[in-house]
């Protein structure tokens, strides 16, 4: 019963989203949490770059203690959308401690022509830096292969609760091609389970390459 509702929610989420994605959220660095059991969520965002707008949508649901996600992205100037599927599982929960650990894996490619030779493995670690859990540090280590390039990946991010509805986000990440990007911005909670991110991004390996990201996060009902 629960499994059927979760699968239906996942399919409905994918059906109403723009056919566009990438395999992550509007953030570059992942945290060590997943969606509640038998619940779904939707992360979507648009990036405004010098080449145009990049649209992404990633619905995800948790079954058997594992969060399963499906991402679709449309990049500017490319007729074929990109797809990505992922699985994420919590290894150490934060309920009785100030840190948590998870593991994730992903596979992706293009829809036309059908291709699925991009993959990644990662271990996110989240640490609460204060007793009130208002400042969280996120660390990522992993390995990825993309476009015939493979190597280790890493990232560090910080999330600071400024007010009941506002948070400061700042992070920096390196991909398998040793290219680093950083971003800083704000998150605004609209209502319980829904929030908006506004982020300014700098790609350090490309001179004068900056863009803005507007993200929308929605937690679905069980």
PDB file of C-alpha atoms in Angstrom, residues 4 6 29 39 51 58 89-90 92-93 106 114 122 139 143-144 159 164 171-172 184-185 196 199:
ATOM      1  CA  UNK A   4       2.176   1.832  -4.314  1.00  0.00           C
ATOM      2  CA  UNK A   6       5.223   6.209  -3.275  1.00  0.00           C
ATOM      3  CA  UNK A  29      27.410  19.630  -1.922  1.00  0.00           C
ATOM      4  CA  UNK A  39       7.549  10.042   1.429  1.00  0.00           C
ATOM      5  CA  UNK A  51      24.787  30.230 -22.875  1.00  0.00           C
ATOM      6  CA  UNK A  58      14.652  15.707  -9.567  1.00  0.00           C
ATOM      7  CA  UNK A  89      21.196   5.494   2.034  1.00  0.00           C
ATOM      8  CA  UNK A  90      21.952   6.820   5.518  1.00  0.00           C
ATOM      9  CA  UNK A  92      24.825   6.803  10.527  1.00  0.00           C
ATOM     10  CA  UNK A  93      21.770   8.805  11.637  1.00  0.00           C
ATOM     11  CA  UNK A 106      24.272   7.606  -9.492  1.00  0.00           C
ATOM     12  CA  UNK A 114      20.430   6.502 -25.539  1.00  0.00           C
ATOM     13  CA  UNK A 122      29.902   9.686  -2.920  1.00  0.00           C
ATOM     14  CA  UNK A 139      31.591  17.383   3.530  1.00  0.00           C
ATOM     15  CA  UNK A 143      34.613   9.204  -7.344  1.00  0.00           C
ATOM     16  CA  UNK A 144      33.009   9.939 -10.702  1.00  0.00           C
ATOM     17  CA  UNK A 159      24.427  26.118   6.125  1.00  0.00           C
ATOM     18  CA  UNK A 164      13.218  31.123  11.438  1.00  0.00           C
ATOM     19  CA  UNK A 171      29.894  25.880  -0.666  1.00  0.00           C
ATOM     20  CA  UNK A 172      32.684  24.845  -2.993  1.00  0.00           C
ATOM     21  CA  UNK A 184      26.786  31.483  -2.080  1.00  0.00           C
ATOM     22  CA  UNK A 185      23.186  32.437  -1.509  1.00  0.00           C
ATOM     23  CA  UNK A 196      13.278  28.616  -2.451  1.00  0.00           C
ATOM     24  CA  UNK A 199      22.444  31.286  -5.457  1.00  0.00           C
TER      25      UNK A 199
END
